[in-house]
XYZ file of C-alpha atoms in Angstrom:
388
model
C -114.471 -20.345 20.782
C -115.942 -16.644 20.544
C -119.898 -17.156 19.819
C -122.846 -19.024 20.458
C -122.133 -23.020 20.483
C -122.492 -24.504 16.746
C -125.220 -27.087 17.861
C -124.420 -30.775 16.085
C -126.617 -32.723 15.098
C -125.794 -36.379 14.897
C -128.963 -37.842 12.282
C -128.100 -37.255 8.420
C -128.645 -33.803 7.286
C -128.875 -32.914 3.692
C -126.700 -30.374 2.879
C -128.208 -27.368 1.209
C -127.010 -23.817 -0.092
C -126.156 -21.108 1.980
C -127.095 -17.778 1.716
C -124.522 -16.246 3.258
C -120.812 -17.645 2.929
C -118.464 -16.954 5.138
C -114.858 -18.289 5.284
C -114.376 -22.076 6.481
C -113.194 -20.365 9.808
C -115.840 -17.981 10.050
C -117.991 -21.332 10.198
C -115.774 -22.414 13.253
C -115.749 -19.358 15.411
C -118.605 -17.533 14.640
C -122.485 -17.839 14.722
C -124.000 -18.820 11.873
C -127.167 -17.023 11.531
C -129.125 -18.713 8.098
C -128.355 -22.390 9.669
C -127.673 -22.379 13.436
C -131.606 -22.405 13.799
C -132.197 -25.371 11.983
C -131.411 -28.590 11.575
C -130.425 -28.294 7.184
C -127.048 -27.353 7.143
C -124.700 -26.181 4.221
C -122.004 -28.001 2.869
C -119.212 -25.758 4.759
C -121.389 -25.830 8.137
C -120.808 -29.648 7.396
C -117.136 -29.581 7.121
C -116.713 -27.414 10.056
C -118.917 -30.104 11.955
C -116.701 -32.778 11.286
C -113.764 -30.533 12.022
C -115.641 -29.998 15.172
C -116.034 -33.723 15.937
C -112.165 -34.204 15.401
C -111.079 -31.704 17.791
C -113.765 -33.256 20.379
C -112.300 -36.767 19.450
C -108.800 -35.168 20.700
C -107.022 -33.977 17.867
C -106.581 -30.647 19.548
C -106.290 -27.003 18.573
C -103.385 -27.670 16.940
C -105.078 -29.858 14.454
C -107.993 -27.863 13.860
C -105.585 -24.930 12.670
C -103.664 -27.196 10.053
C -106.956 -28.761 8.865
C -108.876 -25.355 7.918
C -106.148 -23.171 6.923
C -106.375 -22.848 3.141
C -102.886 -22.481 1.248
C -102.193 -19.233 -0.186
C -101.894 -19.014 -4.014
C -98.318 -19.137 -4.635
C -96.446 -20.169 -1.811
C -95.203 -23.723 -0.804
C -97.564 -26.472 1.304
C -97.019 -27.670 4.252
C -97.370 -31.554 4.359
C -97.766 -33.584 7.400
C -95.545 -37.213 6.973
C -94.188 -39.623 9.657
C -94.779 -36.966 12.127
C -92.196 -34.286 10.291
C -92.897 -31.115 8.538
C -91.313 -30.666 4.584
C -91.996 -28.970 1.755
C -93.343 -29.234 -1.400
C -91.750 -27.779 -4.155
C -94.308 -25.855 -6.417
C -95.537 -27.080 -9.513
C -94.729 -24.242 -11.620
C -91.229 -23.017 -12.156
C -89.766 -20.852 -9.374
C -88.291 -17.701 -9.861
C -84.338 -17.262 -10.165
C -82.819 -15.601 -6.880
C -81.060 -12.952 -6.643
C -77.409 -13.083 -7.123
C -74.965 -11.017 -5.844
C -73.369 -9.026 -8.672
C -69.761 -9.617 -9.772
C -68.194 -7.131 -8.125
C -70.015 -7.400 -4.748
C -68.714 -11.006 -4.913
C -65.343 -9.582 -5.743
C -65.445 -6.836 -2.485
C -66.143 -10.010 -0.433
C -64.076 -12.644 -1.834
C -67.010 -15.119 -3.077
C -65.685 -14.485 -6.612
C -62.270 -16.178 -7.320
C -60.801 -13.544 -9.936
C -57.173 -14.676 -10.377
C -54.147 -12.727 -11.708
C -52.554 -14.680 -14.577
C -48.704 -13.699 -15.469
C -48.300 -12.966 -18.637
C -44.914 -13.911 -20.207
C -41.276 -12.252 -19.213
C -40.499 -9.214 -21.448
C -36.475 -9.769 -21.644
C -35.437 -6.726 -23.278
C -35.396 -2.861 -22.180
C -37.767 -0.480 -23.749
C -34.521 0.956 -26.095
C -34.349 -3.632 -27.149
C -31.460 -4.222 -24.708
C -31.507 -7.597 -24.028
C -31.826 -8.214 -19.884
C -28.406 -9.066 -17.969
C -29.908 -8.662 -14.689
C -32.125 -10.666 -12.219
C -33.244 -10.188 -9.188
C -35.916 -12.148 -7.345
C -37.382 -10.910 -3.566
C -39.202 -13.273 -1.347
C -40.690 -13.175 2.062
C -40.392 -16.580 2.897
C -41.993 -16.305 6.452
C -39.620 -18.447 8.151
C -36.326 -19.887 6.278
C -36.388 -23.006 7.971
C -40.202 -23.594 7.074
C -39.517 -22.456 3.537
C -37.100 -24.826 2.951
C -38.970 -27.596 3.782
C -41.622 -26.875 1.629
C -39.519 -26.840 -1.430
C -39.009 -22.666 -1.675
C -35.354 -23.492 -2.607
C -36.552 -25.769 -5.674
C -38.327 -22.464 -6.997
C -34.827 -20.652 -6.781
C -32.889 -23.158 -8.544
C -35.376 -23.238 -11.381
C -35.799 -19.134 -11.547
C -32.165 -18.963 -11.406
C -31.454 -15.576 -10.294
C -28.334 -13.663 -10.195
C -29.619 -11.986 -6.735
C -31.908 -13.255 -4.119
C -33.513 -11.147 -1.438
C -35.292 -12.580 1.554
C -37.434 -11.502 4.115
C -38.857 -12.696 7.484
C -36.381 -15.441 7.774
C -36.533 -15.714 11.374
C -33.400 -17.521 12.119
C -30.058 -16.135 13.239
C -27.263 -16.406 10.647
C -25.885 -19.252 13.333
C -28.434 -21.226 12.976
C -28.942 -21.367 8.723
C -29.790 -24.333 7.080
C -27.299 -26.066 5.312
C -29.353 -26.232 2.096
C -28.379 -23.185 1.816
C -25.312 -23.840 0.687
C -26.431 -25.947 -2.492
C -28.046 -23.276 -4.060
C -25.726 -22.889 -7.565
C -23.994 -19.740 -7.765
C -25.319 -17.864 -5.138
C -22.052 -18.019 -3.146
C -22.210 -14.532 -1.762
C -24.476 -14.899 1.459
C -25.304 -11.995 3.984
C -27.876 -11.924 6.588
C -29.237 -10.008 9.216
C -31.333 -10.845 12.116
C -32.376 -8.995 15.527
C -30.143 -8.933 18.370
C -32.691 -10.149 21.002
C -35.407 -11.907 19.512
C -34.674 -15.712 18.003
C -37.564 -16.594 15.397
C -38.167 -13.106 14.602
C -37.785 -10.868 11.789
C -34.495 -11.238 9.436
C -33.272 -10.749 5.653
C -30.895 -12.304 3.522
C -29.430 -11.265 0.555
C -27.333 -13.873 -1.671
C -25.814 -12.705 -5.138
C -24.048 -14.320 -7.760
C -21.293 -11.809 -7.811
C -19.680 -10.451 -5.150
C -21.004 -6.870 -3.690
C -18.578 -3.702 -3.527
C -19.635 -3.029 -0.335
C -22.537 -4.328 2.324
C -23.807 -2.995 5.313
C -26.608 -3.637 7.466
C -29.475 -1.159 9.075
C -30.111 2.334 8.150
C -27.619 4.083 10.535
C -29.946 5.033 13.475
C -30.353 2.430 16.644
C -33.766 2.836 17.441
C -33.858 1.173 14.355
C -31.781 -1.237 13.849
C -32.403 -4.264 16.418
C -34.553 -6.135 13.873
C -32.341 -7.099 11.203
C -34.510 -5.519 8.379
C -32.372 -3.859 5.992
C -29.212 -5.202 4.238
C -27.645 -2.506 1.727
C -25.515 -3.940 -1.279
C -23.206 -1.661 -3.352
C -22.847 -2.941 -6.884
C -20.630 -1.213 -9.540
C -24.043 0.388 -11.604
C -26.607 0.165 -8.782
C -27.089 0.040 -4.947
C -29.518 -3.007 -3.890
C -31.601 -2.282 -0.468
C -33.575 -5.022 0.650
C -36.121 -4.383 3.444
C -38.625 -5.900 5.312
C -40.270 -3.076 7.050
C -41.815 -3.344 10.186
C -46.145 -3.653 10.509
C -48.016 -1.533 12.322
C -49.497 -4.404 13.999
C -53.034 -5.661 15.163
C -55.016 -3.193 16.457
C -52.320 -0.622 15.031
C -50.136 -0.940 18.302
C -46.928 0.249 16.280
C -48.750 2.933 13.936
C -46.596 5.446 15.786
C -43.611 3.492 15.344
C -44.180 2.511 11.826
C -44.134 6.581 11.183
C -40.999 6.893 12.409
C -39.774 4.383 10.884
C -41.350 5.640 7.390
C -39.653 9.255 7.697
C -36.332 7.857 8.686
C -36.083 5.099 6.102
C -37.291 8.094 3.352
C -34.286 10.375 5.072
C -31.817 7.073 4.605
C -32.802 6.056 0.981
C -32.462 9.786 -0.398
C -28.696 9.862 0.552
C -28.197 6.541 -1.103
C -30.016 7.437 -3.913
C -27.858 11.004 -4.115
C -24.932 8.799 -4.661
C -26.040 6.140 -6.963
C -28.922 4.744 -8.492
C -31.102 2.394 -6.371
C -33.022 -0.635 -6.126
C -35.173 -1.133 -3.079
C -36.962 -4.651 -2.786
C -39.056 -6.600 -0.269
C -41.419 -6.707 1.973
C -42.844 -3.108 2.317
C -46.249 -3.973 4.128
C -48.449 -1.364 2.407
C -50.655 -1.623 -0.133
C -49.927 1.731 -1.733
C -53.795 2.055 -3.888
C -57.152 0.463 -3.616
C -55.983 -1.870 -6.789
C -53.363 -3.516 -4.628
C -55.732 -5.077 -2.238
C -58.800 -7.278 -2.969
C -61.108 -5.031 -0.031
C -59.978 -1.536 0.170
C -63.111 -0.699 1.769
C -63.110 -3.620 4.544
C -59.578 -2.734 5.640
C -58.732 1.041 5.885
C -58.777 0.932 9.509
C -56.260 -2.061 9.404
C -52.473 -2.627 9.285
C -51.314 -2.323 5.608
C -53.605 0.089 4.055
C -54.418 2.833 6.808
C -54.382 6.675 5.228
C -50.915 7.247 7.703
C -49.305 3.933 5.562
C -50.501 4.792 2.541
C -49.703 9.016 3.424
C -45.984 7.506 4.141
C -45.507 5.248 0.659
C -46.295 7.952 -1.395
C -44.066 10.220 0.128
C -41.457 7.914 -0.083
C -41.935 7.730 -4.090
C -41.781 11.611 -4.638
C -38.929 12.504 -1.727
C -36.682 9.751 -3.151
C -38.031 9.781 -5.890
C -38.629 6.049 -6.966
C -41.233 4.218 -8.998
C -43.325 0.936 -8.492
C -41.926 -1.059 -11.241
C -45.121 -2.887 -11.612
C -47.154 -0.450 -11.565
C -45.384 1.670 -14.131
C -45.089 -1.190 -16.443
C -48.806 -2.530 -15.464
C -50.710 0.283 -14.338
C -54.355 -1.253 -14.426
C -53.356 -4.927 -13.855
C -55.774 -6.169 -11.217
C -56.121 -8.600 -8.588
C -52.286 -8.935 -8.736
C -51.202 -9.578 -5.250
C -48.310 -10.591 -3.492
C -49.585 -12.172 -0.010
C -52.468 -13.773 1.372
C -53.825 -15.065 4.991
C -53.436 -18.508 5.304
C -57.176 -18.451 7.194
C -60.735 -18.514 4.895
C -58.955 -20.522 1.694
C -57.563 -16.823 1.168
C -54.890 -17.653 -1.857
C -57.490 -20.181 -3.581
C -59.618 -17.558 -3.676
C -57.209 -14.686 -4.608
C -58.273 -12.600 -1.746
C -54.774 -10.791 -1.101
C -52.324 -7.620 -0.828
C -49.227 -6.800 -2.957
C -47.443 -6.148 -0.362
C -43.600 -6.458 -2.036
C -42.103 -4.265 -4.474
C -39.400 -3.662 -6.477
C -38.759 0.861 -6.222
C -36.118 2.155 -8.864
C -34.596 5.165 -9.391
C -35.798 7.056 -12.031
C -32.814 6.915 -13.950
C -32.862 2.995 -13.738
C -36.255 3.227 -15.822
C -34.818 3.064 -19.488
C -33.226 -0.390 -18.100
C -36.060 -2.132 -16.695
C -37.234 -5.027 -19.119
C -39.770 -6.516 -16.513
C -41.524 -6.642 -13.577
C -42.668 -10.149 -12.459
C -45.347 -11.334 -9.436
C -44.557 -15.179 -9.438
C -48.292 -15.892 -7.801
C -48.091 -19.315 -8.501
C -44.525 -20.236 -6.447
C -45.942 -21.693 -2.898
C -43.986 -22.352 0.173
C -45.116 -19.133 1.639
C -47.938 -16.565 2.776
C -45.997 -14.265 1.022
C -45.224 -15.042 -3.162
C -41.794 -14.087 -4.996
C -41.415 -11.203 -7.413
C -38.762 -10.983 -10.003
C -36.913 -7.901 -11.740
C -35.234 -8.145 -15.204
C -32.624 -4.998 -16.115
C -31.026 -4.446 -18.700
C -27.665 -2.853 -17.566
């Protein structure tokens, strides 16, 4: 200790008032003047004796700190018990924390702000009833689907066309389910060339197509199985699912070219006859159709080059979002989600699929439908209604 040596006496000294008071550890560590020349001491020189004592008795340094440190007004005690530290809640009422506000939880996904469905409009803006219906799934694996009742969802939706995407089986290998879906006798799928468990659509209709053909016309294209193209006497139906740029954004130059060549494809259907394009576009086109915008610009799905290429495929076409012309400010109203971090529970997701019409198909859409509560999937179904 800094100081002259506090000397101890051992008899029994009154204790008396101090003129001077120091802190308690001012007592400890410091020369006393007013008592360290006699034998009176004060009432703190007395505590800090006994302190003294302890620590010579073996209690230590340690001990000596705990005993003369005085709590601060306001914050929690430290207790000693059974050799373990706690705390001691204080006696008044603590002050609320801090919370997060509701849209920082919402940026982050700690807020679980769900997208309810509201109920199918079945007639056309002119009160045409709907005679169309067309559902689009990406089912992430047919086989998989299948087995998690996806094909239970169909029969109950009932629709006169079903699109699917990412089936990753070859049409050799199809599941004989298949086959019991009611009505849908008019199957035609597509899957890559080279690559088993990869990729695929489907496209199954009620009524038999005019015409069907498969790709877009140009090979560097066509090895995936991604597009299947079915004529219909007032419409042609395009399902997609178009490739992702990948993680890391390993086919970002790809994905471009594929973006301006599907554009150059769709216009010349589209000159001929009014179109429907469905599925699995991987883009969220606006900062609505994904829960972080501002976490994931930099990622597959919403970089500006993705989100440059959508838009240009709207006005070159031209085509509109459905949903988004019937629903324009509908939020959190997404279409996939990550099957890692409880994603779909807590609506953290992407609308990914789409139905795009031609403009002229517009006085016949009834209804544009995001079925978020059909399972069996990453991916959920959407549903068009037209009135034709």
């Amino acid at each position: 200790m800094e100081g002259r040596a506090h000397r101890i006496s051992t008899q029994p000294i009154p204790a008396i008032p101090c003129t001077r008071k120091p802190a308690i550890l001012d007592h400890v560590t410091r020369a006393h003047e007013p008592t360290w020349g006699s034998r009176a001491l004060c009432s703190l020189c007395l505590g800090a004796r006994i302190l003294l004592r302890g620590v010579i008795g073996g209690l230590g340094r340690g001990a000596l700190f705990w005993a003369t440190r005085m709590p601060k007004r306001g914050k929690k005690e430290v207790s000693v018990k059974d050799g373990l530290s706690e705390e001691e809640p204080e006696t008044k009422e603590p002050k609320p924390k801090k919370t997060k506000g509701a849209k920082e939880k919402e940026a982050i996904g700690e807020a679980s702000a769900m997208y309810e469905d509201p109920p199918d409009k079945q007639t056309s803006p002119s009160g045409k009833p709907s005679t169309l219906k067309i559902c689009s799934w990406n089912v992430d694996g047919l086989r998989a689907w299948i087995k998690k009742k996806g094909l239970d969802w169909v029969k109950e939706e009932a629709p006169d066309i079903l699109c699917l995407q990412e089936t990753k089986c070859s049409e050799s290998k199809l599941p004989p389910e298949l086959q019991d879906l009611p009505g849908l006798t008019y199957q035609y799928w597509s899957s890559p060339t080279d690559k088993e468990g990869y990729s695929g659509v489907g496209l199954l209709s009620r009524q038999r197509p005019l015409n069907v053909t498969f790709g877009i016309g140009e090979e560097e294209h066509d090895q995936e199985g991604r597009v299947i193209v079915a004529e219909f006497e007032a419409f042609v139906l395009v399902t997609a699912y178009v490739p992702n740029a990948g993680r890391g954004l390993v086919r970002l130059e790809y994905r471009q070219r594929w973006d301006e060549a599907f554009r150059k494809f769709l216009k010349g259907l589209n000159a001929k006859k009014p179109l429907v394009l469905c599925g699995d576009l991987n883009v969220a086109h606006e900062e609505i159709d994904l829960r972080n915008p501002k976490g994931n610009k930099k990622n597959a799905g919403f970089t500006p080059q993705e989100r440059q290429g959508f838009g240009e495929l709207l006005q070159a076409v031209p085509l509109t979002d459905s949903f988004r012309h019937l629903y324009p400010e509908a939020a959190y109203a997404y279409t996939f989600w990550t099957y890692m971090m409880n994603a779909r529970a807590k609506n953290v997701g992407w609308r990914l699929d789409y139905f795009l019409l031609s403009q002229s198909l517009l006085p016949a859409l009834c209804d544009s439908k995001i079925r978020s509560k059909a399972t069996g999937s990453d991916h959920c179904p959407i549903t068009l209604f037209l009135a034709l």
